[in-house]
Short mmCIF file of C-alpha atoms in Angstrom, two decimals:
data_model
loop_
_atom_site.label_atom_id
_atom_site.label_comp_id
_atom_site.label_asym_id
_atom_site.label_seq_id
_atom_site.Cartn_x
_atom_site.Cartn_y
_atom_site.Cartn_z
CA UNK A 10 0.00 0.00 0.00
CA UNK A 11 1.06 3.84 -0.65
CA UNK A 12 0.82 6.36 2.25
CA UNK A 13 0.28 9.94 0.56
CA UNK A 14 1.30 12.06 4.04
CA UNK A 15 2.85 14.69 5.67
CA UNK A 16 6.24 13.88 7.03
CA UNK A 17 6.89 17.15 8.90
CA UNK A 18 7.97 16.81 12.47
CA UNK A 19 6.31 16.79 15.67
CA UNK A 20 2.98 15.84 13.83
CA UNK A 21 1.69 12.41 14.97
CA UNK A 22 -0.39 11.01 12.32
CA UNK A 23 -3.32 9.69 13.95
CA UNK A 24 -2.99 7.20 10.76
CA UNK A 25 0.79 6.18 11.23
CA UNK A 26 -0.16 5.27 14.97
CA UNK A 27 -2.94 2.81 13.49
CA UNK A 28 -1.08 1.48 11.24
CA UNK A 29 2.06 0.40 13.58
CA UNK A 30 -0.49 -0.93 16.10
CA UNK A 31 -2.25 -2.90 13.08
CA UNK A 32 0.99 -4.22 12.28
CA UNK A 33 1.07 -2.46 8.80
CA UNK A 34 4.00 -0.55 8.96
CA UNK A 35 6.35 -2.05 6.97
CA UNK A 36 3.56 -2.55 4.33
CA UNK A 37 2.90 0.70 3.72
CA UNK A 38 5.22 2.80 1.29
CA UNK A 39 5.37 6.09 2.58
CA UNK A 40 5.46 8.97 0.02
CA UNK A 41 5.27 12.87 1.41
CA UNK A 42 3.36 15.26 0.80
CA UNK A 43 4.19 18.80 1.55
CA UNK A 44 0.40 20.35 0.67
CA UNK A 45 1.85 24.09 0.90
CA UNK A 46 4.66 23.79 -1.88
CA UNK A 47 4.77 23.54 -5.37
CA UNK A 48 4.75 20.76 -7.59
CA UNK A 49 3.31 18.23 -4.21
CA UNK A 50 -0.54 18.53 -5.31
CA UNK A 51 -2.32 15.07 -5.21
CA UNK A 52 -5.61 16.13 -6.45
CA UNK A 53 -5.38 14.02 -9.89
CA UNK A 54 -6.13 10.83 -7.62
CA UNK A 55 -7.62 12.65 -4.41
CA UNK A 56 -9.93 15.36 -5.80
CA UNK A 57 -9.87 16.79 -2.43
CA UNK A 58 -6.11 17.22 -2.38
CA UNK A 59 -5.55 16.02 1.21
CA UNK A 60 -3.35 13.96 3.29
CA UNK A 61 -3.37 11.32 4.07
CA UNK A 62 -4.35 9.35 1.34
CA UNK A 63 -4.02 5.42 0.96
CA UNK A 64 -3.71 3.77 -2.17
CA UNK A 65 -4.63 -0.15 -1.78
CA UNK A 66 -2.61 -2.48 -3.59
CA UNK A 67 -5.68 -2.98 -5.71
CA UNK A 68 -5.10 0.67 -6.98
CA UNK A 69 -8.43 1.48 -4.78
CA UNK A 70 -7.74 5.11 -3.39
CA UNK A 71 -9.27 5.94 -0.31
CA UNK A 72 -9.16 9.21 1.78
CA UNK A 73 -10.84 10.69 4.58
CA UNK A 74 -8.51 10.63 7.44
CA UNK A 75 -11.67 8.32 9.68
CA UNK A 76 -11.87 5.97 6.47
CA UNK A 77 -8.22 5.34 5.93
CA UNK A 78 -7.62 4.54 10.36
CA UNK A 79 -10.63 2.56 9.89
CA UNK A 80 -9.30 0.84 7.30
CA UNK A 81 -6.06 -0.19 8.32
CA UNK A 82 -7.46 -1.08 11.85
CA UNK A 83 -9.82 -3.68 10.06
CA UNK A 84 -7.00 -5.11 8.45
CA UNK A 85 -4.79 -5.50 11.24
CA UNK A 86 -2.37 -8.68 11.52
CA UNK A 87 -1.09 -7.62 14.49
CA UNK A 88 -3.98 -8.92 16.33
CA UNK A 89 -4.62 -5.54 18.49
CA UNK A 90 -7.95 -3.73 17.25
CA UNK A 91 -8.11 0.26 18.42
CA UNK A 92 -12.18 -0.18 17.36
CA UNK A 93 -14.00 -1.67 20.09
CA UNK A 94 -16.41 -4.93 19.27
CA UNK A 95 -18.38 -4.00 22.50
CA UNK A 96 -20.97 -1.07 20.90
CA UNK A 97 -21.12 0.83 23.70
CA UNK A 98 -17.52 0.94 24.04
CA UNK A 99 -17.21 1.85 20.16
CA UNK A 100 -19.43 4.95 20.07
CA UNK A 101 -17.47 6.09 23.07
CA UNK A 102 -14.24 5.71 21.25
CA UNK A 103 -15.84 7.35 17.60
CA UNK A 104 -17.10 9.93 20.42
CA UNK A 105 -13.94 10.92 21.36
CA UNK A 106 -12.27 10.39 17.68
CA UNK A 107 -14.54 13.40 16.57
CA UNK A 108 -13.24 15.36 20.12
CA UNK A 109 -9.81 15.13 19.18
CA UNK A 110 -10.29 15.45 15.57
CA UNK A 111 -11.91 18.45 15.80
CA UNK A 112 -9.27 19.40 18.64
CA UNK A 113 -6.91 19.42 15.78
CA UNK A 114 -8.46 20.95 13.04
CA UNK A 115 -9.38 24.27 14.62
CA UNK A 116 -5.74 24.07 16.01
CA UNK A 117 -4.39 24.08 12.17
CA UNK A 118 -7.22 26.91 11.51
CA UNK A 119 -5.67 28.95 14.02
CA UNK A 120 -2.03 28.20 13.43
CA UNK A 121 -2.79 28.92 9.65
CA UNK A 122 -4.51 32.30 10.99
CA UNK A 123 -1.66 33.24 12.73
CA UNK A 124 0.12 33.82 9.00
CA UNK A 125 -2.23 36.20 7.91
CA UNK A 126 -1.52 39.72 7.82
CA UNK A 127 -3.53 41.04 10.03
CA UNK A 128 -4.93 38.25 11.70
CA UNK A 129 -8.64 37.96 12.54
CA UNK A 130 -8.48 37.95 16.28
CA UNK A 131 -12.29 36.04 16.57
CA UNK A 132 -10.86 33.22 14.74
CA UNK A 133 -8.50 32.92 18.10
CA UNK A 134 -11.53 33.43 20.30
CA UNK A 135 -13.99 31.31 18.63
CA UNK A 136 -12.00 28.13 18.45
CA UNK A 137 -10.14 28.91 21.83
CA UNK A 138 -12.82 28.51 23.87
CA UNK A 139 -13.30 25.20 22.03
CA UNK A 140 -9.85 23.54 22.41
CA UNK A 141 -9.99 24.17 26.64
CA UNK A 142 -13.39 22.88 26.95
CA UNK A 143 -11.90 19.90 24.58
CA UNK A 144 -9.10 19.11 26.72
CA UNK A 145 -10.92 19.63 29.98
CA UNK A 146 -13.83 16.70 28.39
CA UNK A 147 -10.24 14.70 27.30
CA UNK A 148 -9.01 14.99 31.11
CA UNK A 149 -12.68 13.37 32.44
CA UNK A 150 -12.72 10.89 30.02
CA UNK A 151 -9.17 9.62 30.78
CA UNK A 152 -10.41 9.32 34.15
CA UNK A 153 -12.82 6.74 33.48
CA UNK A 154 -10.72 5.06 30.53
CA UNK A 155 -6.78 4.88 30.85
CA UNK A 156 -6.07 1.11 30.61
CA UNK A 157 -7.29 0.19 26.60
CA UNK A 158 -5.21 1.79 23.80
CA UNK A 159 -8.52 2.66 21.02
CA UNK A 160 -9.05 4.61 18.29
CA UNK A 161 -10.17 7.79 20.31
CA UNK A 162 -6.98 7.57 22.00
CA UNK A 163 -5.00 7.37 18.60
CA UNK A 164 -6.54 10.59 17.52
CA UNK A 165 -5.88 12.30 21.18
CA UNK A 166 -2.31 11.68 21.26
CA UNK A 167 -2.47 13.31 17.71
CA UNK A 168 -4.06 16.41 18.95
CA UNK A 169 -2.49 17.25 21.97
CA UNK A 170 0.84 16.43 20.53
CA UNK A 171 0.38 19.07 17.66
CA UNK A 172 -1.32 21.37 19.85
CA UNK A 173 1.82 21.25 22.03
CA UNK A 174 3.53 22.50 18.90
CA UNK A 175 1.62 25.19 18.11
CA UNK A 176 1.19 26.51 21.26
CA UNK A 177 5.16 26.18 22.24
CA UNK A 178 5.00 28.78 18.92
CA UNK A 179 2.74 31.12 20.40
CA UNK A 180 -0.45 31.05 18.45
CA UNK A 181 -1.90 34.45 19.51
CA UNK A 182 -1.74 37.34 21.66
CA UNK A 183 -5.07 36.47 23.55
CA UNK A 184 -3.83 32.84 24.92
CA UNK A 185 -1.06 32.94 27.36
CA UNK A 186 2.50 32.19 26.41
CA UNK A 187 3.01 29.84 29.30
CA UNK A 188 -0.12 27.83 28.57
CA UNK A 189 0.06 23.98 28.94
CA UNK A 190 -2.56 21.77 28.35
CA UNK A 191 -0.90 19.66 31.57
CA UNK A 192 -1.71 22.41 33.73
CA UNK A 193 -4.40 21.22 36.08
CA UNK A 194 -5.12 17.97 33.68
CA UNK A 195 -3.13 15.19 35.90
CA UNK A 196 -4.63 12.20 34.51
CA UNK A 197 -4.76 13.42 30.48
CA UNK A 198 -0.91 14.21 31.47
CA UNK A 199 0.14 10.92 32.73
CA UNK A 200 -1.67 9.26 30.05
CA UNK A 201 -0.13 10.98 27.51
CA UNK A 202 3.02 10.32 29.05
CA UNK A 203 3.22 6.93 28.87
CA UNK A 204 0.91 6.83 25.47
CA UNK A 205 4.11 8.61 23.70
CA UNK A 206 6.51 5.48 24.44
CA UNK A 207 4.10 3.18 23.06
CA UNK A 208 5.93 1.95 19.90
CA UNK A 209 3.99 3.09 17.27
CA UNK A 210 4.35 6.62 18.25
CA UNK A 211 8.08 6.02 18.84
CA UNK A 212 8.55 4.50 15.67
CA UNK A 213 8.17 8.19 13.66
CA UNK A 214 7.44 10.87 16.51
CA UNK A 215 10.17 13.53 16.54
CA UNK A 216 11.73 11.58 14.30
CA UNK A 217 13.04 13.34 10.36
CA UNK A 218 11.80 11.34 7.39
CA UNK A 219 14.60 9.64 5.83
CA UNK A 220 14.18 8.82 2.25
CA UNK A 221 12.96 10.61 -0.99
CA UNK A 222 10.90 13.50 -0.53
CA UNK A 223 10.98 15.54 -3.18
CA UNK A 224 7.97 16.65 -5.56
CA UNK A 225 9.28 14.46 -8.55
CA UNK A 226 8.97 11.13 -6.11
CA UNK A 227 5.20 12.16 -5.44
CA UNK A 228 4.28 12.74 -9.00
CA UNK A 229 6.00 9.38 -10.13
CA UNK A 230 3.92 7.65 -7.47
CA UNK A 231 0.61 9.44 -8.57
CA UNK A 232 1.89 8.44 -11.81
CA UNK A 233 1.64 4.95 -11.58
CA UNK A 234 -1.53 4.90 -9.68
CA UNK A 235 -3.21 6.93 -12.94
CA UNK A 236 -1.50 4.13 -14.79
CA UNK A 237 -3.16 1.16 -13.39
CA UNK A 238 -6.12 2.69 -13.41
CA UNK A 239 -6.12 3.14 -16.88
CA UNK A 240 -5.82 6.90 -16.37
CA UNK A 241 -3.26 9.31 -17.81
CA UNK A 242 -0.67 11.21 -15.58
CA UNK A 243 -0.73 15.33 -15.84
CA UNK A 244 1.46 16.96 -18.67
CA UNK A 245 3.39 18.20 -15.98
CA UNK A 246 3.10 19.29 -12.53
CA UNK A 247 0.77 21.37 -11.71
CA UNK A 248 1.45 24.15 -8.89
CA UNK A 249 -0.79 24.05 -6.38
CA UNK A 250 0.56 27.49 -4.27
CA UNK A 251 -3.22 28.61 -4.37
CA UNK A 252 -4.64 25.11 -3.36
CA UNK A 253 -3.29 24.72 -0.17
CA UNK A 254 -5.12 22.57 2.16
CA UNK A 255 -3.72 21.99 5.96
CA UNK A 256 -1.62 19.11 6.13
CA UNK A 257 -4.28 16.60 7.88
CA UNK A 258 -7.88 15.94 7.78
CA UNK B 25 -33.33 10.38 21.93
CA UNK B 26 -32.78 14.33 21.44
CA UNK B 27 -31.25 15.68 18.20
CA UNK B 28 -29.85 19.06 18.88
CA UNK B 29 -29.98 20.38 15.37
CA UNK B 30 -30.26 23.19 12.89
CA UNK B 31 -33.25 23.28 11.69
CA UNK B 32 -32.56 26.72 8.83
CA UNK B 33 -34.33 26.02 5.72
CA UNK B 34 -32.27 24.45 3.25
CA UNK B 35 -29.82 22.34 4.60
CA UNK B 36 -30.63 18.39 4.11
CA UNK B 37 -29.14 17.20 7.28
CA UNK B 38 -27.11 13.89 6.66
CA UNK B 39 -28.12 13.39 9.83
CA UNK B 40 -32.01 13.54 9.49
CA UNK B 41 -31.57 11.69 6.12
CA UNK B 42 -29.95 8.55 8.52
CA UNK B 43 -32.64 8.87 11.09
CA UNK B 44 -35.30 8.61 8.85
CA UNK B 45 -33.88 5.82 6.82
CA UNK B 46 -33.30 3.67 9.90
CA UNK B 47 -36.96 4.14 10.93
CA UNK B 48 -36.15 6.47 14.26
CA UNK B 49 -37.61 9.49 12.70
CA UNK B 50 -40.30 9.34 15.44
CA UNK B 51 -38.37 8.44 18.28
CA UNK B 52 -36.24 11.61 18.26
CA UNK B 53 -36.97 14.90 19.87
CA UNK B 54 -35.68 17.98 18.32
CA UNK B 55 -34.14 20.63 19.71
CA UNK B 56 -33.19 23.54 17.61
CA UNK B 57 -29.95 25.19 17.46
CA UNK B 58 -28.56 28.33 16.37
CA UNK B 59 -24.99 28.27 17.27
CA UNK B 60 -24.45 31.70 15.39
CA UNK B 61 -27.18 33.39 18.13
CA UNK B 62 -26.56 34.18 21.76
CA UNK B 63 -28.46 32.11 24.08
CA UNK B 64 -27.98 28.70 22.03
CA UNK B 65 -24.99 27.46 23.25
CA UNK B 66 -24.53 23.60 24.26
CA UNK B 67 -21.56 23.65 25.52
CA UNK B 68 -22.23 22.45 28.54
CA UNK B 69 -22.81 19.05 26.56
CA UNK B 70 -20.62 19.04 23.99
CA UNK B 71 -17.30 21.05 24.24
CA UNK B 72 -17.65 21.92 20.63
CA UNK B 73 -20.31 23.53 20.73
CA UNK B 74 -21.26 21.66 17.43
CA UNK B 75 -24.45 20.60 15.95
CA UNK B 76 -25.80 17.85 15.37
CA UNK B 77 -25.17 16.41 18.88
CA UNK B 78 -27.30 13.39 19.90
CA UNK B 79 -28.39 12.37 23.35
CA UNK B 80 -29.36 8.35 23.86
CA UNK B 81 -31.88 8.11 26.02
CA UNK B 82 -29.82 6.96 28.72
CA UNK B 83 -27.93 10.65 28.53
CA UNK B 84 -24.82 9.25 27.00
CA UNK B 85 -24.25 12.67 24.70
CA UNK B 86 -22.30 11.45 21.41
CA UNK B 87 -21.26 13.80 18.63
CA UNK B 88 -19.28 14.30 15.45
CA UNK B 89 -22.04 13.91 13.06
CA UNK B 90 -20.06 10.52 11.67
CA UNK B 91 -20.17 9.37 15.08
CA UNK B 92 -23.98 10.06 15.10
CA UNK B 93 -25.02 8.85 12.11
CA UNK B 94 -23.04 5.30 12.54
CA UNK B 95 -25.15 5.09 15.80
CA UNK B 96 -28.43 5.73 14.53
CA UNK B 97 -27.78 3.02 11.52
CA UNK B 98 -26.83 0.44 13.79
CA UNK B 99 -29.62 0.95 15.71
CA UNK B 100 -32.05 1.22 12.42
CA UNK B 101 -35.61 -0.60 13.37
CA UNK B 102 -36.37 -0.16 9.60
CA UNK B 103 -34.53 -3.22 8.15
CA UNK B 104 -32.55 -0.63 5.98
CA UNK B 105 -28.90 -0.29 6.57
CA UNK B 106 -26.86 2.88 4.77
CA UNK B 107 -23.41 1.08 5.75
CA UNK B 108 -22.85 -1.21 3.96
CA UNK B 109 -21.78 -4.96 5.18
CA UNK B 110 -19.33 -5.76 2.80
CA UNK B 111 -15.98 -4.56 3.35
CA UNK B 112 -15.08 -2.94 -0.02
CA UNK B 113 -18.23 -1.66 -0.52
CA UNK B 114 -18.11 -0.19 3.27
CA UNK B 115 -14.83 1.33 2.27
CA UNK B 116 -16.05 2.88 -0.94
CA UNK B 117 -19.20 4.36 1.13
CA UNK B 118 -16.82 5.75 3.49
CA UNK B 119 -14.69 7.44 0.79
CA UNK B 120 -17.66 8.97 -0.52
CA UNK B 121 -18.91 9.84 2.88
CA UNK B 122 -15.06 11.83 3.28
CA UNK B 123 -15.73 13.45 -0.05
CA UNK B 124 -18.70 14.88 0.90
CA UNK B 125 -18.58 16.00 4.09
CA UNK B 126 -15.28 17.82 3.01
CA UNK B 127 -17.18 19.74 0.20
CA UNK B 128 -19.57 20.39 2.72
CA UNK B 129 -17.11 21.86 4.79
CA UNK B 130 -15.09 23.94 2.78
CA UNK B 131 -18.84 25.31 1.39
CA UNK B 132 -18.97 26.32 5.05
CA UNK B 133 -16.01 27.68 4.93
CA UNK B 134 -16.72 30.13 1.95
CA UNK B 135 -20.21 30.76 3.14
CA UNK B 136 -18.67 32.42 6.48
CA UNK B 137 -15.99 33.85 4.08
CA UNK B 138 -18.10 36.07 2.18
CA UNK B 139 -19.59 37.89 5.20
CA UNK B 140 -16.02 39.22 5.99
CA UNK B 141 -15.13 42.37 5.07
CA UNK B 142 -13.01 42.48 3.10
CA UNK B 143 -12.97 38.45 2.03
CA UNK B 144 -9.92 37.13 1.44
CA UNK B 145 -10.04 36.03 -2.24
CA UNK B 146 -7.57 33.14 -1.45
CA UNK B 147 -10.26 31.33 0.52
CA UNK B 148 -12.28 30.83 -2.90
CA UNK B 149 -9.59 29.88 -4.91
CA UNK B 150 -8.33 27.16 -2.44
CA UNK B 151 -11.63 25.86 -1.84
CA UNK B 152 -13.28 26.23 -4.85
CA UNK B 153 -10.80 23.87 -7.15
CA UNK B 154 -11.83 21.31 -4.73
CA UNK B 155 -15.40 21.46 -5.12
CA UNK B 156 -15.14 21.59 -8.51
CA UNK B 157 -13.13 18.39 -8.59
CA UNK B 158 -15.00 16.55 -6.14
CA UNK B 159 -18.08 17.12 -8.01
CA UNK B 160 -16.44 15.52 -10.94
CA UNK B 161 -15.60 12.67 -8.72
CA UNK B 162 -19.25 12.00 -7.67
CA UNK B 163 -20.38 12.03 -11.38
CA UNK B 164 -17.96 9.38 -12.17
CA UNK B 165 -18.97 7.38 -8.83
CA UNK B 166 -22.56 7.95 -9.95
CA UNK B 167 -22.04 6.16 -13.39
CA UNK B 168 -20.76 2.80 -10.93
CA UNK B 169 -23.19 2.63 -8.54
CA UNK B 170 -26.43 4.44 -8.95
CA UNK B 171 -28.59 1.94 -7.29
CA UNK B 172 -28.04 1.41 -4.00
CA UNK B 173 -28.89 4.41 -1.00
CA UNK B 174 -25.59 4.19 1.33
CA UNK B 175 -24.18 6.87 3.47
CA UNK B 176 -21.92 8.12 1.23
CA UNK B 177 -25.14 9.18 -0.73
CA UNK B 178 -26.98 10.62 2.13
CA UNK B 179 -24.03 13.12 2.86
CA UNK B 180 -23.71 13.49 -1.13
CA UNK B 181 -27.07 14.82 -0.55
CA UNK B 182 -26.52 17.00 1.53
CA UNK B 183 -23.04 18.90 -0.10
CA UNK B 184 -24.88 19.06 -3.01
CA UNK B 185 -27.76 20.76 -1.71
CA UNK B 186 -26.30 22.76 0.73
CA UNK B 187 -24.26 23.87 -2.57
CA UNK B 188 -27.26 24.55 -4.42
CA UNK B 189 -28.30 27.06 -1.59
CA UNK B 190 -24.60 29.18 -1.47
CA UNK B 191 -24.32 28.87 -4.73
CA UNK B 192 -27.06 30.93 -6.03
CA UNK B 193 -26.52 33.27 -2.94
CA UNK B 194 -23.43 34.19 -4.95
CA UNK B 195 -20.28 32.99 -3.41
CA UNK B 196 -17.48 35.14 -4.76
CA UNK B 197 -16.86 37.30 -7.99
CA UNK B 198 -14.73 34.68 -9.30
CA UNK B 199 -17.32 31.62 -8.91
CA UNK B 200 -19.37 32.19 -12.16
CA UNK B 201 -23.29 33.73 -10.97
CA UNK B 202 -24.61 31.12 -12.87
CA UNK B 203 -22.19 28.33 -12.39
CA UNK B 204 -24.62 24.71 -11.64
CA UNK B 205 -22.52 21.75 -10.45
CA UNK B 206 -25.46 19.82 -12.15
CA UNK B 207 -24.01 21.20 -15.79
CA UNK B 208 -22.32 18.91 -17.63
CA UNK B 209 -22.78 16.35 -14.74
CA UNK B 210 -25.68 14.20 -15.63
CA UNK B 211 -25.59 11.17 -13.74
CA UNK B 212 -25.17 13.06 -10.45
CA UNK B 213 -27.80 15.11 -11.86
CA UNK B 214 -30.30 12.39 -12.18
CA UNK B 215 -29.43 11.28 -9.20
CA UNK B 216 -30.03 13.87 -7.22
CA UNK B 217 -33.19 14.24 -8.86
CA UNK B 218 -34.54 10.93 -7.82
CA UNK B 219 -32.86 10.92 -4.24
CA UNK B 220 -34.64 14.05 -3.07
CA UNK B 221 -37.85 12.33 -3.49
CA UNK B 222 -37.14 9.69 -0.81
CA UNK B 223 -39.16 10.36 2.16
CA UNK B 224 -36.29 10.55 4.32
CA UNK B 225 -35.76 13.67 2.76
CA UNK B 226 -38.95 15.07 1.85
CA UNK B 227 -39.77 14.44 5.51
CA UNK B 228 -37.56 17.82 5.90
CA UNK B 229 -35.82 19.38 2.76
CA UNK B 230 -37.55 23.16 1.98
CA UNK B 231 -39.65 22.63 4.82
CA UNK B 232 -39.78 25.37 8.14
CA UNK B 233 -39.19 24.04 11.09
CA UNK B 234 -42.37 23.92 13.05
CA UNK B 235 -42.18 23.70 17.34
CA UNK B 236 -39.98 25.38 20.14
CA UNK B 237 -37.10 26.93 18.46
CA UNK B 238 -36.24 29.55 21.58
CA UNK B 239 -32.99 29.85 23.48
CA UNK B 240 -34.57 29.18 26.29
CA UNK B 241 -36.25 25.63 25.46
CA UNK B 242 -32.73 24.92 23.68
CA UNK B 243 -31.09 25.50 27.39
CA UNK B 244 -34.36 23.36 29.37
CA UNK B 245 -33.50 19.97 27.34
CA UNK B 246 -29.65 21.02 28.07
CA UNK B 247 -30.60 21.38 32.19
CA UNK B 248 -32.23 18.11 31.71
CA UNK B 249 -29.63 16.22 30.21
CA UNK B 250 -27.18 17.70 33.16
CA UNK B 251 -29.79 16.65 35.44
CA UNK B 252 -29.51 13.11 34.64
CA UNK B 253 -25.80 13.71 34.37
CA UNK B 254 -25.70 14.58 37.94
CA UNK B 255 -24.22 17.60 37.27
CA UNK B 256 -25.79 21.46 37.37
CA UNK B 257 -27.47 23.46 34.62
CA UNK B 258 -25.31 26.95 34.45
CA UNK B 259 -26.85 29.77 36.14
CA UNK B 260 -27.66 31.28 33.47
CA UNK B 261 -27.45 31.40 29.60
CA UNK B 262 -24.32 32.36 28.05
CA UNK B 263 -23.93 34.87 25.36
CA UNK B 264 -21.97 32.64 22.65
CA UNK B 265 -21.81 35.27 20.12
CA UNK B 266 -17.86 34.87 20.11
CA UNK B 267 -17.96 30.95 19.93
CA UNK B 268 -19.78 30.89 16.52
CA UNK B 269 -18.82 27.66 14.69
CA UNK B 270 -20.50 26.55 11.20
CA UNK B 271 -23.54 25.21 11.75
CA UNK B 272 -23.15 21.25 11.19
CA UNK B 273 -19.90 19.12 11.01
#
């Protein structure tokens, strides 16, 4: 299988996580994506243009960050399964999936906000408010769930960890330079403590991709998926400055 | 069950589509929400502040609306089923599912856009290409499977029609005024044509919401759910003008 993704560092990929605990890992070929540059755009075999995207070894292309995890968990040969078979337990877990998800989406809204000339400061206040509340709800439910390792947990580790890189950068005048999401949050802190040296988040997190990254790689991979499915690659590569999409769905 | 939900005119709400299909139509109470007015926040239940968000009648609150509308198919007393329960057709539904909530989202996205002043005219060009291409992608995924009604149709649905209604509000001066994703699409067009005539979505689509739609019986079914929660209503209800978020997820 291909990974289309975004290698840059201190992102966990909720989808890298499931995929190591699946036991995938060294079946996926990984193939970055830098969404923001030139010559990277994906869009002939993702319309959306988004990482991550997972090409099957089928040639079946499948995005949607929630698809792709789901995937890959369903697949697993590692035996582990981060979707629970108990329902109750499983809408708990999709429950806090869409927590954390959203956690990190209005963290890359405001992080891409914070590049604009002049800034609009309610974009800071309206999904501010949001992200506390968030991790406050992540700090109860930790309380009452610590031991299992699901998919809800996958995607928290992925928030908070690129939350603690955006806020380390300062995101905005209005949130306080000092702020941790630790601060006052013991058992969401231990958790993620010990979450972090779980191997499939050691296996890439602070970590530099080693291998080919460059645009030409990418579009030779897109390449041959238009091939097999019958489909003609671009003329050339297309620049995609004004088609930027955050790296992550 | 409650559905807190917005009712404005227009929108087909994946959500209600699911419901409906699964035969729980009647077994849901509705509680409107208008996260862009003060007085409607439900944050106290769900620290996104998001619509829809569903409460089980045991008070277990779930939301993300994929979270939702995997519950209420599972639970369908209809014999109907939108996921489907073979694995590569699950995976395709779930693709399709991706690609339309996305161009939901990013329809959102302009929507908000274009009551800034001034817009920024990057936020149409980024998010425009996409729709454009995605709509290209659901005409090609009509011409392979125009049959069945899965949940990558129901939220196909609803981009498309929530597209419909921005569309001819005039997004941006560089979206053609009389631009039609059904032109030069005719599969999706048919398609559409036939799938807003289910009664799953005639049971809403173009129709006013009719009932209690005031702040303050929006904040009585949120005491109630605390209630059972053990926990108390706030003392009063909070402006939420600076904690808009698009309405639906």
């Amino acid at each position: 299988m291909m990974l289309f993704y975004s290698p840059i560092h201190g992102f966990i990929h909720k989808v890298l996580v499931v995929a190591h605990e699946a036991g995938l890992w060294d079946k996926l070929e990984f193939v970055p994506v830098y969404p923001v540059k030139d010559g990277y755009s994906i869009s002939a075999i993702n319309p959306l243009h988004k990482v991550p995207t997972l090409v099957l070894d089928d040639y079946t292309v499948l995005y949607g960050s929630q698809t792709i995890v789901e995937y890959l968990d369903d697949n697993s040969v590692s035996g582990k399964k981060l979707y629970p078979n108990n329902k109750q337990t499983r809408w708990d877990a999709l429950r806090r999936l869409a927590l954390a998800d959203t956690v990190f989406e209005v963290t890359v809204i405001m992080a891409l906000e914070r590049l604009q000339s002049p800034p609009r400061d309610t974009v800071f206040s309206w999904n501010w408010a949001k992200v506390v509340r968030s991790v406050d709800q992540m700090e109860e439910d930790l309380k009452i769930n610590f031991k299992d390792f699901d998919i809800g947990h996958a995607s928290t580790l992925h928030a908070l960890s690129y939350l603690d890189r955006q806020t380390k950068r300062g995101l905005h005048k209005s949130i306080p330079e000092d702020w941790d999401w630790r601060d006052g949050r013991p058992n969401l802190h231990k958790w993620f403590s010990e979450a972090i040296k779980r191997p499939s988040v050691t296996s890439h997190f602070n970590k530099e991709y080693v291998g080919d990254d460059t645009a030409e790689f990418c579009q030779k991979k897109i390449a041959e998926v238009l091939k097999f499915q019958g489909r003609s690659a671009p003329e050339k590569f297309t620049s995609h400055s004004v088609d930027f999409v955050p790296p992550g769905d």
